[in-house]
Tab-separated table of C-alpha atoms and ligand atoms in Angstrom:
chain	number	residue	atom	x	y	z
A	1	MET	CA	10.162	-9.722	23.623
A	2	PRO	CA	9.392	-10.415	27.289
A	3	LEU	CA	11.292	-12.999	29.356
A	4	VAL	CA	9.615	-16.487	28.696
A	5	THR	CA	9.493	-19.862	30.448
A	6	SER	CA	11.140	-22.919	29.254
A	7	THR	CA	7.884	-24.635	28.610
A	8	GLU	CA	7.617	-24.186	25.022
A	9	MET	CA	11.256	-24.300	24.442
A	10	PHE	CA	11.472	-27.863	25.739
A	11	ARG	CA	8.206	-29.001	23.795
A	12	LYS	CA	9.731	-28.314	20.551
A	13	ALA	CA	13.356	-29.263	21.640
A	14	TYR	CA	11.741	-32.970	22.609
A	15	GLU	CA	9.612	-33.185	19.420
A	16	GLY	CA	12.859	-31.813	17.237
A	17	GLY	CA	15.465	-34.156	18.965
A	18	TYR	CA	17.611	-31.228	20.016
A	19	ALA	CA	18.421	-29.323	23.545
A	20	ILE	CA	18.440	-25.966	24.682
A	21	GLY	CA	21.659	-24.504	26.033
A	22	ALA	CA	21.627	-23.297	29.534
A	23	PHE	CA	24.550	-20.935	30.201
A	24	ASN	CA	25.802	-19.722	33.510
A	25	VAL	CA	25.967	-15.952	33.647
A	26	ASN	CA	28.102	-13.994	35.977
A	27	ASN	CA	29.106	-10.744	34.524
A	28	MET	CA	28.319	-8.393	31.133
A	29	GLU	CA	30.806	-9.776	28.904
A	30	ILE	CA	29.500	-13.462	29.578
A	31	VAL	CA	26.014	-12.095	28.911
A	32	GLN	CA	26.759	-10.414	25.826
A	33	GLY	CA	29.239	-13.150	24.539
A	34	ILE	CA	26.325	-15.717	24.814
A	35	THR	CA	23.368	-13.763	23.698
A	36	GLU	CA	25.008	-12.494	20.609
A	37	ALA	CA	26.282	-15.805	19.669
A	38	ALA	CA	22.569	-16.851	19.894
A	39	LYS	CA	21.361	-14.046	17.991
A	40	GLU	CA	23.669	-15.034	15.098
A	41	VAL	CA	22.264	-18.416	14.810
A	42	ASN	CA	18.679	-17.820	15.640
A	43	SER	CA	18.895	-20.079	19.082
A	44	PRO	CA	16.382	-19.940	22.119
A	45	LEU	CA	18.330	-19.555	25.023
A	46	ILE	CA	18.403	-20.150	29.076
A	47	LEU	CA	20.597	-18.065	31.100
A	48	GLN	CA	21.068	-19.387	34.465
A	49	VAL	CA	22.306	-17.689	37.630
A	50	SER	CA	23.770	-19.594	40.641
A	51	ALA	CA	23.643	-18.543	44.201
A	52	GLY	CA	27.452	-17.732	43.852
A	53	ALA	CA	26.657	-15.790	40.801
A	54	ARG	CA	24.045	-13.709	42.886
A	55	LYS	CA	26.535	-13.308	45.601
A	56	TYR	CA	29.079	-12.153	43.174
A	57	ALA	CA	27.085	-9.825	40.725
A	58	LYS	CA	23.800	-9.215	42.844
A	59	HIS	CA	20.442	-10.463	41.330
A	60	VAL	CA	19.492	-6.826	40.248
A	61	TYR	CA	22.592	-6.309	38.198
A	62	LEU	CA	22.242	-9.815	36.591
A	63	MET	CA	18.516	-9.336	35.882
A	64	LYS	CA	19.100	-5.869	34.288
A	65	LEU	CA	21.852	-7.329	32.167
A	66	ILE	CA	19.682	-10.092	30.802
A	67	GLU	CA	16.861	-7.331	30.059
A	68	ALA	CA	19.319	-5.471	28.512
A	69	ALA	CA	20.429	-8.428	26.258
A	70	ILE	CA	16.626	-9.016	25.392
A	71	GLU	CA	16.216	-5.604	24.338
A	72	ASP	CA	19.206	-5.642	22.158
A	73	THR	CA	18.726	-9.076	20.634
A	74	ASN	CA	14.931	-9.783	20.740
A	75	LEU	CA	15.745	-13.135	21.607
A	76	PRO	CA	13.221	-15.619	23.782
A	77	ILE	CA	15.245	-16.140	26.892
A	78	CYS	CA	14.415	-17.990	29.963
A	79	VAL	CA	16.213	-16.769	33.131
A	80	HIS	CA	16.709	-19.755	35.468
A	81	LEU	CA	18.063	-20.304	38.982
A	82	ASP	CA	20.891	-22.762	38.858
A	83	HIS	CA	21.195	-25.171	42.152
A	84	GLY	CA	18.799	-23.251	44.509
A	85	ASP	CA	19.263	-25.329	47.500
A	86	SER	CA	16.106	-23.825	49.843
A	87	PHE	CA	12.906	-22.440	49.451
A	88	GLU	CA	13.816	-19.044	50.407
A	89	VAL	CA	16.330	-18.723	47.594
A	90	CYS	CA	13.742	-20.063	45.057
A	91	LYS	CA	11.196	-17.641	46.494
A	92	SER	CA	13.447	-14.767	45.957
A	93	CYS	CA	14.188	-15.678	42.383
A	94	VAL	CA	10.406	-15.996	41.767
A	95	ASP	CA	9.880	-12.531	43.192
A	96	GLY	CA	12.601	-11.204	41.581
A	97	GLY	CA	11.538	-11.925	38.117
A	98	PHE	CA	13.195	-15.207	37.160
A	99	THR	CA	10.935	-17.351	35.033
A	100	SER	CA	12.405	-20.686	36.259
A	101	VAL	CA	14.050	-22.151	39.020
A	102	MET	CA	15.832	-25.149	40.057
A	103	ILE	CA	15.264	-26.564	43.512
A	104	ASP	CA	18.106	-29.078	44.074
A	105	GLY	CA	17.137	-31.352	46.894
A	106	SER	CA	19.308	-34.094	45.575
A	107	LYS	CA	21.420	-34.111	49.223
A	108	HIS	CA	18.042	-34.937	50.924
A	109	SER	CA	16.205	-38.224	51.388
A	110	PHE	CA	13.726	-39.044	48.862
A	111	GLU	CA	10.909	-38.107	50.979
A	112	ASP	CA	12.604	-34.754	52.141
A	113	ASN	CA	13.386	-33.796	48.282
A	114	ILE	CA	9.797	-34.364	47.428
A	115	ALA	CA	8.691	-32.164	50.313
A	116	LEU	CA	11.072	-29.208	49.398
A	117	THR	CA	10.382	-29.725	45.878
A	118	LYS	CA	6.573	-29.541	46.128
A	119	GLN	CA	6.667	-26.322	48.324
A	120	VAL	CA	8.984	-24.685	45.679
A	121	VAL	CA	6.419	-26.000	42.777
A	122	ASP	CA	3.555	-24.761	44.876
A	123	TYR	CA	4.896	-21.334	45.062
A	124	ALA	CA	6.445	-20.925	41.554
A	125	HIS	CA	3.873	-22.315	39.616
A	126	ALA	CA	1.246	-19.924	41.329
A	127	HIS	CA	3.373	-16.886	39.956
A	128	GLY	CA	3.578	-18.513	36.215
A	129	VAL	CA	7.424	-19.748	37.130
A	130	VAL	CA	8.534	-23.447	36.156
A	131	VAL	CA	10.752	-25.720	38.081
A	132	GLU	CA	13.433	-28.096	37.648
A	133	GLY	CA	14.010	-30.680	40.577
A	134	GLU	CA	16.844	-33.185	40.953
A	135	LEU	CA	17.169	-36.994	41.515
A	136	GLY	CA	20.595	-38.509	41.925
A	137	LYS	CA	23.782	-36.708	42.792
A	138	LEU	CA	26.475	-35.535	40.381
A	139	ALA	CA	30.077	-35.597	41.728
A	140	GLY	CA	32.192	-32.415	41.524
A	141	ILE	CA	33.324	-29.090	42.884
A	142	GLU	CA	32.608	-25.434	42.142
A	143	ASP	CA	31.932	-22.841	44.357
A	144	ASP	CA	28.631	-23.568	45.928
A	145	VAL	CA	28.117	-26.983	44.487
A	146	ASN	CA	30.594	-29.611	46.227
A	147	VAL	CA	29.713	-33.328	46.236
A	148	SER	CA	32.403	-35.829	46.758
A	149	GLU	CA	32.747	-38.850	44.408
A	150	GLU	CA	31.685	-41.222	47.147
A	151	ASP	CA	28.566	-39.374	47.636
A	152	ALA	CA	27.803	-39.257	44.049
A	153	GLN	CA	24.933	-41.567	42.805
A	154	PHE	CA	23.338	-42.374	39.603
A	155	THR	CA	19.360	-41.600	39.286
A	156	ASN	CA	17.133	-44.478	40.160
A	157	PRO	CA	14.915	-44.894	37.196
A	158	ALA	CA	12.266	-46.755	39.529
A	159	GLU	CA	11.940	-43.352	41.439
A	160	VAL	CA	11.244	-40.921	38.921
A	161	GLU	CA	7.492	-41.501	38.192
A	162	GLU	CA	6.750	-40.944	41.774
A	163	PHE	CA	9.028	-38.038	42.283
A	164	VAL	CA	7.553	-36.123	39.234
A	165	GLU	CA	4.138	-37.082	40.159
A	166	ARG	CA	4.073	-35.840	43.544
A	167	THR	CA	6.016	-32.735	43.110
A	168	GLY	CA	4.638	-31.562	39.792
A	169	VAL	CA	8.017	-30.502	38.487
A	170	ASP	CA	8.323	-29.443	35.057
A	171	SER	CA	11.804	-30.821	34.551
A	172	LEU	CA	13.995	-33.427	35.850
A	173	ALA	CA	18.114	-33.014	36.113
A	174	ILE	CA	19.181	-36.709	36.303
A	175	ALA	CA	22.928	-38.261	37.263
A	176	ILE	CA	24.080	-40.850	34.727
A	177	GLY	CA	27.931	-40.047	35.069
A	178	THR	CA	28.416	-36.138	34.083
A	179	SER	CA	29.861	-34.090	37.046
A	180	HIS	CA	30.617	-30.430	37.767
A	181	GLY	CA	33.780	-28.582	36.867
A	182	ALA	CA	36.938	-29.422	34.620
A	183	PHE	CA	37.870	-32.852	35.903
A	184	LYS	CA	35.090	-35.306	34.989
A	185	PHE	CA	36.356	-38.450	34.167
A	186	LYS	CA	39.545	-40.217	35.551
A	187	GLY	CA	39.716	-42.745	32.644
A	188	GLU	CA	37.710	-43.321	29.706
A	189	PRO	CA	34.429	-40.962	29.802
A	190	ARG	CA	30.940	-43.237	30.290
A	191	LEU	CA	27.663	-42.127	30.557
A	192	ARG	CA	24.685	-44.545	31.593
A	193	PHE	CA	22.353	-43.862	28.490
A	194	ASP	CA	20.709	-47.045	29.713
A	195	ILE	CA	19.736	-45.287	32.619
A	196	LEU	CA	18.447	-42.093	30.573
A	197	ASP	CA	16.658	-44.468	28.291
A	198	GLU	CA	14.843	-46.140	31.096
A	199	ILE	CA	13.735	-42.721	32.441
A	200	SER	CA	12.450	-41.469	29.242
A	201	LYS	CA	10.323	-44.649	28.903
A	202	ARG	CA	8.952	-44.218	32.455
A	203	LEU	CA	8.362	-40.484	31.723
A	204	PRO	CA	7.017	-39.932	28.263
A	205	ASN	CA	7.454	-36.695	26.652
A	206	PHE	CA	9.073	-35.385	29.880
A	207	PRO	CA	12.288	-32.825	29.407
A	208	ILE	CA	15.105	-34.168	31.027
A	209	VAL	CA	18.044	-32.163	32.183
A	210	LEU	CA	21.966	-32.646	32.076
A	211	HIS	CA	24.028	-30.933	34.572
A	212	GLY	CA	27.944	-31.115	34.431
A	213	ALA	CA	27.870	-31.066	30.523
A	214	SER	CA	30.777	-29.017	29.620
A	215	SER	CA	33.346	-30.836	27.071
A	216	VAL	CA	36.336	-29.071	28.742
A	217	ILE	CA	37.405	-28.181	25.280
A	218	PRO	CA	40.989	-28.912	24.837
A	219	LYS	CA	41.981	-25.717	22.811
A	220	TYR	CA	41.236	-23.679	25.982
A	221	VAL	CA	42.606	-26.043	28.550
A	222	ASP	CA	45.817	-26.065	26.127
A	223	MET	CA	45.783	-22.094	26.168
A	224	ILE	CA	45.682	-22.172	29.787
A	225	ASN	CA	48.434	-24.744	30.322
A	226	ALA	CA	50.680	-22.987	27.595
A	227	ASN	CA	50.522	-19.510	29.375
A	228	GLY	CA	51.325	-20.204	33.131
A	229	GLY	CA	48.218	-22.355	33.946
A	230	ASN	CA	48.232	-25.815	35.563
A	231	MET	CA	45.280	-28.268	34.725
A	232	PRO	CA	46.666	-31.455	33.684
A	233	GLY	CA	44.251	-34.330	33.336
A	234	ALA	CA	41.272	-31.889	32.729
A	235	GLN	CA	38.509	-33.663	30.785
A	236	GLY	CA	35.115	-33.259	29.695
A	237	VAL	CA	31.846	-35.073	28.347
A	238	PRO	CA	32.730	-35.892	24.520
A	239	GLU	CA	30.506	-33.916	22.133
A	240	ASP	CA	29.214	-36.957	20.473
A	241	MET	CA	27.788	-38.055	23.841
A	242	LEU	CA	26.031	-34.738	24.241
A	243	ARG	CA	24.755	-34.814	20.799
A	244	LYS	CA	23.223	-38.378	21.691
A	245	ALA	CA	21.756	-37.288	24.626
A	246	ALA	CA	20.087	-34.444	23.006
A	247	GLY	CA	18.431	-36.733	20.531
A	248	MET	CA	17.014	-38.597	23.550
A	249	ALA	CA	14.706	-36.947	26.215
A	250	VAL	CA	17.557	-34.409	27.276
A	251	CYS	CA	16.223	-30.953	26.488
A	252	LYS	CA	18.366	-28.860	28.829
A	253	ILE	CA	22.252	-29.173	28.740
A	254	ASN	CA	24.167	-27.043	31.287
A	255	ILE	CA	27.294	-25.563	30.606
A	256	ASP	CA	29.581	-23.245	32.779
A	257	SER	CA	32.914	-24.842	32.998
A	258	ASP	CA	33.541	-24.475	29.347
A	259	LEU	CA	32.723	-20.599	29.351
A	260	ARG	CA	35.109	-20.343	32.375
A	261	LEU	CA	38.146	-22.344	30.585
A	262	ALA	CA	37.552	-19.927	27.353
A	263	MET	CA	37.612	-16.844	29.252
A	264	THR	CA	40.468	-17.685	31.462
A	265	GLY	CA	42.579	-19.209	28.584
A	266	THR	CA	42.121	-16.117	26.605
A	267	VAL	CA	42.857	-13.746	29.348
A	268	ARG	CA	46.172	-15.501	30.144
A	269	GLU	CA	47.043	-15.657	26.527
A	270	TYR	CA	46.479	-11.902	26.350
A	271	PHE	CA	48.668	-11.231	29.459
A	272	ALA	CA	51.572	-13.456	27.881
A	273	GLN	CA	51.437	-11.549	24.819
A	274	HIS	CA	50.891	-8.037	26.040
A	275	PRO	CA	52.535	-8.170	29.843
A	276	ASP	CA	52.275	-4.126	29.823
A	277	HIS	CA	48.585	-3.944	29.344
A	278	PHE	CA	46.055	-3.063	32.147
A	279	ASP	CA	43.109	-1.855	30.499
A	280	PRO	CA	40.395	-4.410	31.285
A	281	ARG	CA	38.636	-3.566	28.113
A	282	GLN	CA	41.495	-4.883	26.106
A	283	TYR	CA	41.494	-8.249	27.446
A	284	LEU	CA	37.866	-8.524	28.302
A	285	SER	CA	37.026	-8.077	24.681
A	286	PRO	CA	38.855	-11.165	23.130
A	287	ALA	CA	37.778	-12.999	26.120
A	288	ARG	CA	33.906	-11.964	25.245
A	289	ALA	CA	34.615	-12.839	21.531
A	290	ASN	CA	35.923	-16.342	22.545
A	291	ILE	CA	32.754	-17.007	24.519
A	292	LYS	CA	30.743	-15.900	21.551
A	293	GLU	CA	32.735	-18.279	19.307
A	294	LEU	CA	32.368	-21.051	21.720
A	295	VAL	CA	28.442	-20.742	22.317
A	296	LYS	CA	28.021	-20.576	18.513
A	297	HIS	CA	29.871	-23.935	18.127
A	298	LYS	CA	27.797	-25.508	20.987
A	299	ILE	CA	24.512	-24.390	19.582
A	300	ILE	CA	25.206	-25.546	15.915
A	301	ASN	CA	27.373	-28.472	16.366
A	302	VAL	CA	26.344	-29.987	20.007
A	303	LEU	CA	22.802	-28.697	20.931
A	304	GLY	CA	21.357	-28.384	17.373
A	305	SER	CA	19.098	-25.395	18.760
A	306	ASN	CA	20.077	-23.001	15.636
A	307	ASP	CA	17.351	-21.802	13.446
A	308	LYS	CA	14.769	-22.779	16.060
A	309	ILE	CA	13.147	-19.506	16.671
B	1	G3H	O1	26.745	-26.112	38.643
B	1	G3H	C1	27.423	-25.192	39.283
B	1	G3H	C2	27.463	-23.976	38.307
B	1	G3H	O2	28.391	-24.169	37.635
B	1	G3H	C3	27.645	-22.841	39.142
B	1	G3H	O3	28.815	-22.841	39.730
B	1	G3H	O4	28.253	-21.896	42.103
B	1	G3H	O5	30.284	-21.721	41.389
B	1	G3H	O6	28.660	-20.308	40.611
B	1	G3H	P1	29.121	-21.817	40.949
B	2	13P	P1	29.707	-27.775	34.019
B	2	13P	O1	30.834	-27.560	35.259
B	2	13P	O2	30.272	-29.067	33.278
B	2	13P	O3	29.797	-26.576	33.031
B	2	13P	O4	28.293	-27.970	34.498
B	2	13P	C1	27.583	-26.648	34.792
B	2	13P	C2	26.275	-26.831	35.434
B	2	13P	O5	25.856	-28.290	35.480
B	2	13P	C3	25.556	-25.871	36.220
B	2	13P	O6	24.565	-26.237	36.693
B	3	ZN	ZN1	24.691	-28.132	37.833
């Protein structure tokens, strides 16, 4: 099975009322945990790589790890650049074998976002690669994605048709109240499903992408806090809201923070229980196993992409 684009995945997901999980990968244990889970429940997958991940692990290592996972599992996998912020980084991922790239021009003006996105689409499409654009700004802080709450803004539905038409993007990330990281809501979680609904009416049969979609699973936050960590107030997107979005026009749901929390919680607990251990294989094995369990749970209970190959 070669690498695939997300075109067919999204078409089926839209029709079937489910979503494809787009999981961020940074090292071997994460790639293995995710792909072993998807294999067991027969799910298509998007593995996404951020600029920070490319800096940390190097493009070639991540690409080879993903190729190894495909050989091992025979799954249809799409490799996607997460939050590309320039034509150059998108081009380098297209040239380097990715089947999908995101150009995140959301920090620019509408016109500049269109011009940049169209430049990436022209290059990517000429090489058989699909493109995700973004309209609206998510709040949140991770390594290379940093937008303050004051700068965040919901997607304006009145702009989406013109954006898609003039850029030629294959999918569109929108802002409806999710944010990156582990602290997504101060009070009651709220998403603007009315905006999603309006966008899907204006863009019939068009795949929408939800970033910042980790649920910040309490089990792993508790594991962190019980073992020397300090993450009071961590809160994510409730699973029933994600299921609702997956039943609407959302075909791609981005998950990174949940993987980080599962890995960190597991490693913290391991060291609390085995303070004298120092073999990385000993603490990374349970971390990988918990990533696998987490991804299986997401696929079956949140995304609904199991048995869709
Ligand atoms: O949305 C951002 C992703 O979670 C990647 O984060 O830039 O820290 O790798 P990163
Ligand atoms: P989370 O921080 O909610 O996992 O979002 C990840 C994401 O949107 C990657 O692009
Ligand atoms: Zn994101």
